[in-house]
Amino acid sequence: MTVWDDLVGQDRVAVQLSAAARDADALVTAVSEAGGGPVGEPMASSKMTHAWLFTGPPGSGRATAARAFAAALQCVSPDRALGGVPGCGFCDGCHTALVGTHADVEVVRTDMLTIGVKETRELVRRAQLSPAGGRWQVIVMEDADRLTEGAGNVLLKAVEEPAPRTVWLLCAPSLEDVLPTIRSRCRLLTLRTPPVDAVADILVRRDGIDPELAASAARATQGHIGRARRLATDERARARRAAVLKLPLRVDDVGGCLKAAQELVDAAAEDAKQVAEEVDAKETEELRAALGAAAGTGGRLPRGTAGAMKDLQDRQKRRATRTQRDSLDLALTDLTAFYRDVLALQLGSQVALANTDVRDVLERIASGSKPERTLRRIEAITACRQALDSNVAPLLAVEAMTMALRAG
């Protein structure tokens, strides 16, 4: 199994990355045989470059493609000398890069709302170092769209003047999510939403999921690999989705609209609370121990360490905010798919329905309204997502949406 096998439905991208990895391997090998030296100049005439931007819709596998490429760049399989393509998936370089333990592969992902200047400066500092033992210094930034403007300007300098053996792999949903000055210096790779059948197949092969359940999860998430896996393996996720799909039947009156909105927000808050319970207490205790606090959760902290604890609490609060937003956004995505199916039925489209498990509800809603009203409802959901992105209070945004769904 090669590293490219994880790129579900992305054959064109796999071919491009494989060719670049082959050229990168040739460059490093040539430099090593010549006794060292920079590899930047030969890179200009090859399929390899120092900065890449992976874009594609949620679930397309942007981060998976970036990590696979990082593994291929670190591949040390002896088959390379015989013409084999880097990225065998079995050698020490591939394995450690994929599991996240390779010394020269830094994977940056955030559970906060943004990536700030301080974190970016540390990455830029690391990017100037030579590889510790691998063939390249690779930095994978899975959430490049979360860079603040200041952090983006810090990153720009590193991308403009790259170190000889450093490669930046940036991931974002679209080109517009990255500063123009950065994206103009990256080679663009655009991924597509994987076919539903391909997602179902990998759930069966890799996760051992029942074929019928895998097909249902892949269809419900419309090819989103991560969400399909979660839906197929997590009973709570299936129950939460089922509750969301009942919402269109509960907005017949104002009271139902307000109650449905409150329940959506409460469910998202519960998700954030669960994450906090799993992570916050452990982080807090580890920091207290590192700062030399007295034994026990109530032990006194040494003087001058209160600021560090306050910073941790602020990060945990921001993480809870993002978790709640992500949970709400997932619910709104499911709701959009529901009304998309309603519209397909109203227009007599032959497109495959995502929510076949609630077809009776879809047909009921479709027969009781017109396509124009369905489109307005989809627009109301989109407006709610935009409001949440603009830091509108979640309950206010969701209440406005449910009232709009009632009005149609």
mmCIF file of C-alpha atoms in Angstrom:
data_model
loop_
_atom_site.group_PDB
_atom_site.id
_atom_site.type_symbol
_atom_site.label_atom_id
_atom_site.label_comp_id
_atom_site.label_asym_id
_atom_site.label_seq_id
_atom_site.Cartn_x
_atom_site.Cartn_y
_atom_site.Cartn_z
ATOM 1 C CA MET A 1 0.000 0.000 0.000
ATOM 2 C CA THR A 2 1.544 3.302 -1.090
ATOM 3 C CA VAL A 3 0.963 6.685 0.535
ATOM 4 C CA TRP A 4 -1.210 7.658 -2.453
ATOM 5 C CA ASP A 5 -3.835 5.022 -1.651
ATOM 6 C CA ASP A 6 -5.395 7.343 0.954
ATOM 7 C CA LEU A 7 -6.256 9.943 -1.714
ATOM 8 C CA VAL A 8 -9.819 8.853 -2.343
ATOM 9 C CA GLY A 9 -11.048 9.829 -5.810
ATOM 10 C CA GLN A 10 -8.053 12.115 -6.451
ATOM 11 C CA ASP A 11 -6.195 10.236 -9.176
ATOM 12 C CA ARG A 12 -5.120 13.388 -11.045
ATOM 13 C CA VAL A 13 -3.683 14.961 -7.894
ATOM 14 C CA ALA A 14 -1.890 11.724 -6.983
ATOM 15 C CA VAL A 15 -0.202 11.657 -10.390
ATOM 16 C CA GLN A 16 0.994 15.255 -10.024
ATOM 17 C CA LEU A 17 2.329 14.741 -6.514
ATOM 18 C CA SER A 18 3.987 11.480 -7.458
ATOM 19 C CA ALA A 19 5.834 13.184 -10.326
ATOM 20 C CA ALA A 20 6.912 16.022 -8.030
ATOM 21 C CA ALA A 21 8.139 13.551 -5.402
ATOM 22 C CA ARG A 22 10.184 11.755 -8.044
ATOM 23 C CA ASP A 23 11.826 15.020 -9.138
ATOM 24 C CA ALA A 24 12.417 16.017 -5.506
ATOM 25 C CA ASP A 25 14.100 12.688 -4.852
ATOM 26 C CA ALA A 26 16.323 13.145 -7.895
ATOM 27 C CA LEU A 27 17.317 16.629 -6.756
ATOM 28 C CA VAL A 28 18.326 15.538 -3.265
ATOM 29 C CA THR A 29 20.125 12.476 -4.591
ATOM 30 C CA ALA A 30 22.075 14.601 -7.095
ATOM 31 C CA VAL A 31 23.099 17.079 -4.417
ATOM 32 C CA SER A 32 24.158 14.285 -2.065
ATOM 33 C CA GLU A 33 26.302 12.705 -4.742
ATOM 34 C CA ALA A 34 27.852 16.083 -5.506
ATOM 35 C CA GLY A 35 28.851 16.551 -1.891
ATOM 36 C CA GLY A 36 26.066 18.852 -0.708
ATOM 37 C CA GLY A 37 24.905 22.307 -1.600
ATOM 38 C CA PRO A 38 21.646 24.107 -2.291
ATOM 39 C CA VAL A 39 18.860 22.494 -4.266
ATOM 40 C CA GLY A 40 16.826 25.620 -4.895
ATOM 41 C CA GLU A 41 18.003 26.463 -8.431
ATOM 42 C CA PRO A 42 17.394 23.065 -10.081
ATOM 43 C CA MET A 43 13.900 23.099 -8.566
ATOM 44 C CA ALA A 44 12.791 25.777 -11.028
ATOM 45 C CA SER A 45 12.966 23.396 -14.005
ATOM 46 C CA SER A 46 11.330 20.415 -12.267
ATOM 47 C CA LYS A 47 7.844 19.419 -11.199
ATOM 48 C CA MET A 48 8.916 20.110 -7.620
ATOM 49 C CA THR A 49 8.682 23.477 -5.904
ATOM 50 C CA HIS A 50 9.142 24.842 -2.392
ATOM 51 C CA ALA A 51 5.529 25.866 -1.649
ATOM 52 C CA TRP A 52 2.232 24.154 -2.423
ATOM 53 C CA LEU A 53 -1.378 25.165 -1.823
ATOM 54 C CA PHE A 54 -3.957 22.370 -1.550
ATOM 55 C CA THR A 55 -7.526 23.586 -2.000
ATOM 56 C CA GLY A 56 -10.823 21.773 -2.203
ATOM 57 C CA PRO A 57 -14.214 21.508 -0.532
ATOM 58 C CA PRO A 58 -14.525 20.125 3.010
ATOM 59 C CA GLY A 59 -13.992 16.382 3.024
ATOM 60 C CA SER A 60 -12.010 16.305 -0.208
ATOM 61 C CA GLY A 61 -8.873 15.199 1.625
ATOM 62 C CA ARG A 62 -6.661 18.291 1.423
ATOM 63 C CA ALA A 63 -4.717 17.456 4.583
ATOM 64 C CA THR A 64 -4.514 13.771 3.618
ATOM 65 C CA ALA A 65 -2.949 14.690 0.272
ATOM 66 C CA ALA A 66 -0.474 17.033 1.961
ATOM 67 C CA ARG A 67 0.582 14.407 4.503
ATOM 68 C CA ALA A 68 0.943 11.770 1.776
ATOM 69 C CA PHE A 69 3.190 14.132 -0.200
ATOM 70 C CA ALA A 70 5.232 14.862 2.939
ATOM 71 C CA ALA A 71 5.720 11.125 3.427
ATOM 72 C CA ALA A 72 6.782 10.661 -0.207
ATOM 73 C CA LEU A 73 9.361 13.440 0.165
ATOM 74 C CA GLN A 74 10.878 11.576 3.134
ATOM 75 C CA CYS A 75 10.728 8.134 1.497
ATOM 76 C CA VAL A 76 13.948 6.111 1.913
ATOM 77 C CA SER A 77 12.834 2.909 0.204
ATOM 78 C CA PRO A 78 15.688 1.193 -1.671
ATOM 79 C CA ASP A 79 13.261 0.679 -4.579
ATOM 80 C CA ARG A 80 13.825 4.324 -5.518
ATOM 81 C CA ALA A 81 17.228 3.428 -6.930
ATOM 82 C CA LEU A 82 15.531 0.867 -9.198
ATOM 83 C CA GLY A 83 13.056 3.356 -10.614
ATOM 84 C CA GLY A 84 10.375 3.025 -7.971
ATOM 85 C CA VAL A 85 8.246 6.067 -7.164
ATOM 86 C CA PRO A 86 8.868 7.630 -3.721
ATOM 87 C CA GLY A 87 6.026 7.016 -1.313
ATOM 88 C CA CYS A 88 6.192 3.257 -0.743
ATOM 89 C CA GLY A 89 4.247 3.556 2.508
ATOM 90 C CA PHE A 90 6.371 0.959 4.308
ATOM 91 C CA CYS A 91 9.822 2.448 4.868
ATOM 92 C CA ASP A 92 10.765 4.306 8.036
ATOM 93 C CA GLY A 93 10.533 7.701 6.322
ATOM 94 C CA CYS A 94 7.002 7.099 5.020
ATOM 95 C CA HIS A 95 5.733 5.463 8.201
ATOM 96 C CA THR A 96 6.976 8.083 10.653
ATOM 97 C CA ALA A 97 5.766 10.926 8.422
ATOM 98 C CA LEU A 98 2.271 9.445 8.208
ATOM 99 C CA VAL A 99 1.924 8.747 11.942
ATOM 100 C CA GLY A 100 3.330 12.144 12.905
ATOM 101 C CA THR A 101 6.651 11.194 14.510
ATOM 102 C CA HIS A 102 9.113 12.183 11.775
ATOM 103 C CA ALA A 103 11.598 14.758 13.066
ATOM 104 C CA ASP A 104 11.512 16.741 9.818
ATOM 105 C CA VAL A 105 7.748 16.816 9.225
ATOM 106 C CA GLU A 106 5.811 19.408 11.217
ATOM 107 C CA VAL A 107 2.017 19.146 10.942
ATOM 108 C CA VAL A 108 0.243 22.314 12.057
ATOM 109 C CA ARG A 109 -3.448 22.100 12.892
ATOM 110 C CA THR A 110 -5.366 24.282 15.284
ATOM 111 C CA ASP A 111 -8.395 23.779 17.477
ATOM 112 C CA MET A 112 -8.621 27.560 17.902
ATOM 113 C CA LEU A 113 -10.391 30.099 15.730
ATOM 114 C CA THR A 114 -7.175 31.546 14.292
ATOM 115 C CA ILE A 115 -3.435 30.992 13.937
ATOM 116 C CA GLY A 116 -1.593 33.999 15.280
ATOM 117 C CA VAL A 117 1.687 35.777 14.684
ATOM 118 C CA LYS A 118 3.523 34.097 17.578
ATOM 119 C CA GLU A 119 2.869 30.557 16.345
ATOM 120 C CA THR A 120 3.701 31.504 12.755
ATOM 121 C CA ARG A 121 7.033 33.077 13.714
ATOM 122 C CA GLU A 122 8.013 29.828 15.429
ATOM 123 C CA LEU A 123 7.215 27.913 12.243
ATOM 124 C CA VAL A 124 9.219 30.341 10.122
ATOM 125 C CA ARG A 125 12.158 29.944 12.503
ATOM 126 C CA ARG A 126 11.964 26.177 12.163
ATOM 127 C CA ALA A 127 11.698 26.436 8.385
ATOM 128 C CA GLN A 128 15.155 28.000 8.233
ATOM 129 C CA LEU A 129 16.772 24.912 9.760
ATOM 130 C CA SER A 130 18.340 22.131 7.739
ATOM 131 C CA PRO A 131 16.680 18.703 7.912
ATOM 132 C CA ALA A 132 17.692 16.856 11.073
ATOM 133 C CA GLY A 133 17.855 13.493 9.383
ATOM 134 C CA GLY A 134 15.357 13.375 6.567
ATOM 135 C CA ARG A 135 15.670 14.505 2.985
ATOM 136 C CA TRP A 136 13.502 17.618 3.348
ATOM 137 C CA GLN A 137 12.188 19.899 6.078
ATOM 138 C CA VAL A 138 8.413 19.737 5.488
ATOM 139 C CA ILE A 139 5.819 21.950 7.159
ATOM 140 C CA VAL A 140 2.184 20.966 6.635
ATOM 141 C CA MET A 141 -0.277 23.716 7.614
ATOM 142 C CA GLU A 142 -3.722 22.124 7.586
ATOM 143 C CA ASP A 143 -5.589 25.330 8.474
ATOM 144 C CA ALA A 144 -3.889 28.003 6.386
ATOM 145 C CA ASP A 145 -7.268 29.727 6.038
ATOM 146 C CA ARG A 146 -7.179 30.481 9.783
ATOM 147 C CA LEU A 147 -4.047 32.616 9.579
ATOM 148 C CA THR A 148 -4.631 36.149 10.805
ATOM 149 C CA GLU A 149 -3.537 38.942 8.482
ATOM 150 C CA GLY A 150 -0.446 39.556 10.594
ATOM 151 C CA ALA A 151 0.429 35.852 10.641
ATOM 152 C CA GLY A 152 -0.020 35.699 6.871
ATOM 153 C CA ASN A 153 2.457 38.531 6.412
ATOM 154 C CA VAL A 154 4.956 36.698 8.614
ATOM 155 C CA LEU A 155 4.537 33.540 6.548
ATOM 156 C CA LEU A 156 4.916 35.481 3.302
ATOM 157 C CA LYS A 157 8.556 36.265 4.055
ATOM 158 C CA ALA A 158 9.366 32.564 4.495
ATOM 159 C CA VAL A 159 7.576 31.611 1.276
ATOM 160 C CA GLU A 160 9.291 34.407 -0.674
ATOM 161 C CA GLU A 161 12.772 33.423 0.499
ATOM 162 C CA PRO A 162 12.626 29.682 1.188
ATOM 163 C CA ALA A 163 15.419 27.722 2.798
ATOM 164 C CA PRO A 164 17.106 25.359 0.302
ATOM 165 C CA ARG A 165 15.550 22.125 1.618
ATOM 166 C CA THR A 166 12.294 23.345 3.150
ATOM 167 C CA VAL A 167 8.864 22.674 1.635
ATOM 168 C CA TRP A 168 5.645 24.407 2.709
ATOM 169 C CA LEU A 169 2.371 22.525 2.207
ATOM 170 C CA LEU A 170 -0.597 24.824 2.878
ATOM 171 C CA CYS A 171 -4.220 23.625 2.973
ATOM 172 C CA ALA A 172 -7.307 25.819 2.596
ATOM 173 C CA PRO A 173 -10.871 25.419 1.289
ATOM 174 C CA SER A 174 -10.350 27.879 -1.577
ATOM 175 C CA LEU A 175 -7.885 30.327 -3.089
ATOM 176 C CA GLU A 176 -9.801 33.256 -1.582
ATOM 177 C CA ASP A 177 -9.043 31.960 1.933
ATOM 178 C CA VAL A 178 -5.322 32.700 1.505
ATOM 179 C CA LEU A 179 -3.590 36.053 1.037
ATOM 180 C CA PRO A 180 -3.028 36.800 -2.675
ATOM 181 C CA THR A 181 0.652 37.436 -2.038
ATOM 182 C CA ILE A 182 1.046 33.943 -0.553
ATOM 183 C CA ARG A 183 -1.013 32.003 -3.077
ATOM 184 C CA SER A 184 0.817 33.661 -5.969
ATOM 185 C CA ARG A 185 4.030 32.040 -4.693
ATOM 186 C CA CYS A 186 2.570 28.548 -4.306
ATOM 187 C CA ARG A 187 1.829 25.819 -6.785
ATOM 188 C CA LEU A 188 -1.903 25.171 -6.698
ATOM 189 C CA LEU A 189 -3.516 21.744 -6.443
ATOM 190 C CA THR A 190 -7.311 21.619 -6.456
ATOM 191 C CA LEU A 191 -9.032 18.544 -5.063
ATOM 192 C CA ARG A 192 -12.612 17.561 -5.827
ATOM 193 C CA THR A 193 -15.312 16.034 -3.687
ATOM 194 C CA PRO A 194 -14.711 12.260 -3.809
ATOM 195 C CA PRO A 195 -17.409 10.095 -5.438
ATOM 196 C CA VAL A 196 -19.848 8.589 -2.948
ATOM 197 C CA ASP A 197 -19.025 5.051 -4.094
ATOM 198 C CA ALA A 198 -15.295 5.610 -3.533
ATOM 199 C CA VAL A 199 -15.893 6.872 0.010
ATOM 200 C CA ALA A 200 -18.128 3.905 0.821
ATOM 201 C CA ASP A 201 -15.505 1.534 -0.562
ATOM 202 C CA ILE A 202 -12.707 2.910 1.607
ATOM 203 C CA LEU A 203 -14.916 2.782 4.722
ATOM 204 C CA VAL A 204 -15.448 -0.905 4.073
ATOM 205 C CA ARG A 205 -11.821 -1.691 3.216
ATOM 206 C CA ARG A 206 -10.023 0.464 5.805
ATOM 207 C CA ASP A 207 -12.464 0.593 8.697
ATOM 208 C CA GLY A 208 -14.272 -2.700 8.355
ATOM 209 C CA ILE A 209 -17.676 -1.001 8.285
ATOM 210 C CA ASP A 210 -20.733 -2.888 7.088
ATOM 211 C CA PRO A 211 -21.222 -2.141 3.368
ATOM 212 C CA GLU A 212 -24.820 -1.017 3.785
ATOM 213 C CA LEU A 213 -23.944 1.358 6.645
ATOM 214 C CA ALA A 214 -20.892 2.624 4.747
ATOM 215 C CA ALA A 215 -22.982 3.378 1.667
ATOM 216 C CA SER A 216 -25.600 5.174 3.757
ATOM 217 C CA ALA A 217 -22.980 7.305 5.556
ATOM 218 C CA ALA A 218 -21.174 8.184 2.328
ATOM 219 C CA ARG A 219 -24.436 9.138 0.655
ATOM 220 C CA ALA A 220 -25.632 11.202 3.629
ATOM 221 C CA THR A 221 -22.404 13.215 3.746
ATOM 222 C CA GLN A 222 -22.129 13.508 -0.046
ATOM 223 C CA GLY A 223 -18.550 12.273 -0.227
ATOM 224 C CA HIS A 224 -17.103 13.964 2.882
ATOM 225 C CA ILE A 225 -14.641 11.306 4.038
ATOM 226 C CA GLY A 226 -14.178 12.424 7.646
ATOM 227 C CA ARG A 227 -17.862 13.009 8.319
ATOM 228 C CA ALA A 228 -18.808 9.735 6.645
ATOM 229 C CA ARG A 229 -16.405 7.809 8.876
ATOM 230 C CA ARG A 230 -17.733 9.535 11.976
ATOM 231 C CA LEU A 231 -21.352 8.943 10.981
ATOM 232 C CA ALA A 232 -20.661 5.276 10.334
ATOM 233 C CA THR A 233 -18.804 4.674 13.600
ATOM 234 C CA ASP A 234 -20.473 7.008 16.111
ATOM 235 C CA GLU A 235 -24.012 6.301 17.254
ATOM 236 C CA ARG A 236 -24.274 9.764 18.838
ATOM 237 C CA ALA A 237 -23.437 11.398 15.502
ATOM 238 C CA ARG A 238 -26.237 9.451 13.815
ATOM 239 C CA ALA A 239 -28.692 10.429 16.550
ATOM 240 C CA ARG A 240 -27.704 14.095 16.267
ATOM 241 C CA ARG A 241 -28.147 14.063 12.499
ATOM 242 C CA ALA A 242 -31.551 12.407 12.842
ATOM 243 C CA ALA A 243 -32.626 15.190 15.221
ATOM 244 C CA VAL A 244 -31.468 17.871 12.769
ATOM 245 C CA LEU A 245 -33.424 16.295 9.911
ATOM 246 C CA LYS A 246 -36.605 16.488 11.976
ATOM 247 C CA LEU A 247 -36.257 20.250 12.366
ATOM 248 C CA PRO A 248 -38.156 21.157 9.143
ATOM 249 C CA LEU A 249 -41.256 19.522 10.637
ATOM 250 C CA ARG A 250 -41.005 21.541 13.845
ATOM 251 C CA VAL A 251 -41.083 25.096 12.506
ATOM 252 C CA ASP A 252 -44.829 25.377 11.939
ATOM 253 C CA ASP A 253 -45.232 28.032 14.643
ATOM 254 C CA VAL A 254 -43.109 30.618 16.441
ATOM 255 C CA GLY A 255 -42.813 28.520 19.578
ATOM 256 C CA GLY A 256 -41.554 25.545 17.596
ATOM 257 C CA CYS A 257 -39.003 27.743 15.807
ATOM 258 C CA LEU A 258 -37.571 29.114 19.037
ATOM 259 C CA LYS A 259 -37.493 25.706 20.726
ATOM 260 C CA ALA A 260 -35.762 24.070 17.754
ATOM 261 C CA ALA A 261 -33.161 26.863 17.665
ATOM 262 C CA GLN A 262 -32.469 26.503 21.384
ATOM 263 C CA GLU A 263 -32.018 22.747 21.056
ATOM 264 C CA LEU A 264 -29.573 23.137 18.158
ATOM 265 C CA VAL A 265 -27.458 25.603 20.125
ATOM 266 C CA ASP A 266 -27.633 23.459 23.272
ATOM 267 C CA ALA A 267 -26.473 20.389 21.344
ATOM 268 C CA ALA A 268 -23.495 22.332 19.980
ATOM 269 C CA ALA A 269 -22.676 23.585 23.488
ATOM 270 C CA GLU A 270 -22.828 20.002 24.757
ATOM 271 C CA ASP A 271 -20.283 18.980 22.104
ATOM 272 C CA ALA A 272 -17.959 21.752 23.292
ATOM 273 C CA LYS A 273 -18.458 20.633 26.900
ATOM 274 C CA GLN A 274 -17.553 17.041 26.045
ATOM 275 C CA VAL A 275 -14.333 18.148 24.357
ATOM 276 C CA ALA A 276 -13.519 20.315 27.374
ATOM 277 C CA GLU A 277 -14.078 17.455 29.791
ATOM 278 C CA GLU A 278 -11.785 15.206 27.792
ATOM 279 C CA VAL A 279 -8.951 17.678 27.268
ATOM 280 C CA ASP A 280 -9.065 20.722 29.575
ATOM 281 C CA ALA A 281 -8.537 18.987 32.913
ATOM 282 C CA LYS A 282 -5.540 17.027 31.597
ATOM 283 C CA GLU A 283 -3.969 20.138 30.049
ATOM 284 C CA THR A 284 -4.475 22.137 33.224
ATOM 285 C CA GLU A 285 -2.955 19.482 35.490
ATOM 286 C CA GLU A 286 0.026 18.987 33.165
ATOM 287 C CA LEU A 287 0.724 22.726 33.142
ATOM 288 C CA ARG A 288 0.380 22.968 36.910
ATOM 289 C CA ALA A 289 2.895 20.144 37.302
ATOM 290 C CA ALA A 290 5.276 21.791 34.829
ATOM 291 C CA LEU A 291 5.037 25.071 36.742
ATOM 292 C CA GLY A 292 5.847 23.327 40.033
ATOM 293 C CA ALA A 293 2.440 23.583 41.705
ATOM 294 C CA ALA A 294 1.886 21.739 44.954
ATOM 295 C CA ALA A 295 0.435 18.248 44.624
ATOM 296 C CA GLY A 296 -3.324 18.028 44.096
ATOM 297 C CA THR A 297 -5.692 20.082 42.027
ATOM 298 C CA GLY A 298 -6.005 22.662 44.776
ATOM 299 C CA GLY A 299 -2.272 23.105 45.326
ATOM 300 C CA ARG A 300 -0.855 26.612 45.328
ATOM 301 C CA LEU A 301 0.950 27.803 42.201
ATOM 302 C CA PRO A 302 4.419 29.341 42.522
ATOM 303 C CA ARG A 303 4.505 33.122 42.378
ATOM 304 C CA GLY A 304 4.682 34.590 38.894
ATOM 305 C CA THR A 305 2.997 31.686 37.098
ATOM 306 C CA ALA A 306 -0.579 32.960 37.109
ATOM 307 C CA GLY A 307 -0.094 34.457 33.630
ATOM 308 C CA ALA A 308 0.683 31.060 32.118
ATOM 309 C CA MET A 309 -2.464 29.584 33.632
ATOM 310 C CA LYS A 310 -4.507 32.503 32.335
ATOM 311 C CA ASP A 311 -3.122 31.957 28.814
ATOM 312 C CA LEU A 312 -4.133 28.294 28.974
ATOM 313 C CA GLN A 313 -7.646 29.175 30.134
ATOM 314 C CA ASP A 314 -7.995 31.673 27.277
ATOM 315 C CA ARG A 315 -6.916 29.037 24.737
ATOM 316 C CA GLN A 316 -9.371 26.548 26.180
ATOM 317 C CA LYS A 317 -12.165 29.102 25.958
ATOM 318 C CA ARG A 318 -11.353 29.834 22.299
ATOM 319 C CA ARG A 319 -11.270 26.109 21.573
ATOM 320 C CA ALA A 320 -14.712 25.681 23.124
ATOM 321 C CA THR A 321 -16.003 28.506 20.928
ATOM 322 C CA ARG A 322 -14.636 26.865 17.790
ATOM 323 C CA THR A 323 -16.007 23.447 18.794
ATOM 324 C CA GLN A 324 -19.465 24.929 19.253
ATOM 325 C CA ARG A 325 -19.281 26.708 15.892
ATOM 326 C CA ASP A 326 -18.055 23.593 14.113
ATOM 327 C CA SER A 327 -20.876 21.538 15.603
ATOM 328 C CA LEU A 328 -23.455 24.122 14.555
ATOM 329 C CA ASP A 329 -21.959 24.331 11.081
ATOM 330 C CA LEU A 330 -22.195 20.557 10.734
ATOM 331 C CA ALA A 331 -25.888 20.688 11.662
ATOM 332 C CA LEU A 332 -26.480 23.482 9.153
ATOM 333 C CA THR A 333 -24.683 21.471 6.464
ATOM 334 C CA ASP A 334 -27.027 18.533 7.101
ATOM 335 C CA LEU A 335 -29.989 20.905 6.974
ATOM 336 C CA THR A 336 -28.818 22.345 3.642
ATOM 337 C CA ALA A 337 -28.530 18.822 2.215
ATOM 338 C CA PHE A 338 -32.091 18.144 3.366
ATOM 339 C CA TYR A 339 -33.528 21.115 1.499
ATOM 340 C CA ARG A 340 -31.358 20.341 -1.503
ATOM 341 C CA ASP A 341 -33.096 16.948 -1.662
ATOM 342 C CA VAL A 342 -36.466 18.681 -1.304
ATOM 343 C CA LEU A 343 -35.614 20.926 -4.240
ATOM 344 C CA ALA A 344 -34.517 17.924 -6.323
ATOM 345 C CA LEU A 345 -37.882 16.264 -5.731
ATOM 346 C CA GLN A 346 -39.800 19.447 -6.553
ATOM 347 C CA LEU A 347 -37.955 19.893 -9.833
ATOM 348 C CA GLY A 348 -38.118 16.231 -10.795
ATOM 349 C CA SER A 349 -34.346 15.973 -10.914
ATOM 350 C CA GLN A 350 -32.683 12.602 -11.381
ATOM 351 C CA VAL A 351 -29.816 13.494 -9.030
ATOM 352 C CA ALA A 352 -29.256 10.964 -6.250
ATOM 353 C CA LEU A 353 -30.765 11.977 -2.915
ATOM 354 C CA ALA A 354 -28.485 12.280 0.103
ATOM 355 C CA ASN A 355 -31.132 11.589 2.733
ATOM 356 C CA THR A 356 -32.948 8.531 1.428
ATOM 357 C CA ASP A 357 -33.520 7.356 5.003
ATOM 358 C CA VAL A 358 -36.047 10.192 5.487
ATOM 359 C CA ARG A 359 -37.560 10.162 2.025
ATOM 360 C CA ASP A 360 -41.093 10.268 3.421
ATOM 361 C CA VAL A 361 -40.313 13.541 5.203
ATOM 362 C CA LEU A 362 -38.657 14.940 2.067
ATOM 363 C CA GLU A 363 -41.716 14.156 -0.015
ATOM 364 C CA ARG A 364 -44.017 15.678 2.580
ATOM 365 C CA ILE A 365 -42.077 18.951 2.636
ATOM 366 C CA ALA A 366 -41.698 18.963 -1.168
ATOM 367 C CA SER A 367 -45.410 18.524 -1.787
ATOM 368 C CA GLY A 368 -46.340 21.232 0.705
ATOM 369 C CA SER A 369 -44.278 24.053 -0.799
ATOM 370 C CA LYS A 370 -42.824 25.395 -4.024
ATOM 371 C CA PRO A 371 -39.206 25.457 -5.312
ATOM 372 C CA GLU A 372 -39.040 29.233 -4.725
ATOM 373 C CA ARG A 373 -39.727 28.753 -1.015
ATOM 374 C CA THR A 374 -37.157 25.952 -0.803
ATOM 375 C CA LEU A 375 -34.500 28.195 -2.350
ATOM 376 C CA ARG A 376 -35.302 30.935 0.183
ATOM 377 C CA ARG A 377 -34.898 28.406 2.972
ATOM 378 C CA ILE A 378 -31.492 27.341 1.665
ATOM 379 C CA GLU A 379 -30.520 31.030 1.503
ATOM 380 C CA ALA A 380 -31.626 31.435 5.135
ATOM 381 C CA ILE A 381 -29.311 28.596 6.198
ATOM 382 C CA THR A 382 -26.438 30.164 4.259
ATOM 383 C CA ALA A 383 -27.127 33.518 5.924
ATOM 384 C CA CYS A 384 -27.010 31.829 9.334
ATOM 385 C CA ARG A 385 -23.595 30.313 8.579
ATOM 386 C CA GLN A 386 -22.316 33.698 7.476
ATOM 387 C CA ALA A 387 -23.667 35.307 10.640
ATOM 388 C CA LEU A 388 -21.890 32.747 12.792
ATOM 389 C CA ASP A 389 -18.645 33.456 10.914
ATOM 390 C CA SER A 390 -19.160 37.141 11.763
ATOM 391 C CA ASN A 391 -19.390 36.350 15.507
ATOM 392 C CA VAL A 392 -23.126 36.884 15.801
ATOM 393 C CA ALA A 393 -24.482 35.258 18.975
ATOM 394 C CA PRO A 394 -25.292 31.647 17.996
ATOM 395 C CA LEU A 395 -28.795 31.636 19.463
ATOM 396 C CA LEU A 396 -29.780 34.855 17.684
ATOM 397 C CA ALA A 397 -28.440 33.592 14.354
ATOM 398 C CA VAL A 398 -30.165 30.214 14.615
ATOM 399 C CA GLU A 399 -33.461 31.739 15.796
ATOM 400 C CA ALA A 400 -33.457 34.066 12.774
ATOM 401 C CA MET A 401 -32.855 31.060 10.545
ATOM 402 C CA THR A 402 -35.654 28.921 11.986
ATOM 403 C CA MET A 403 -38.097 31.833 11.647
ATOM 404 C CA ALA A 404 -37.025 32.217 8.008
ATOM 405 C CA LEU A 405 -37.524 28.482 7.456
ATOM 406 C CA ARG A 406 -41.074 28.848 8.758
ATOM 407 C CA ALA A 407 -41.771 31.807 6.459
ATOM 408 C CA GLY A 408 -40.295 30.077 3.439
#
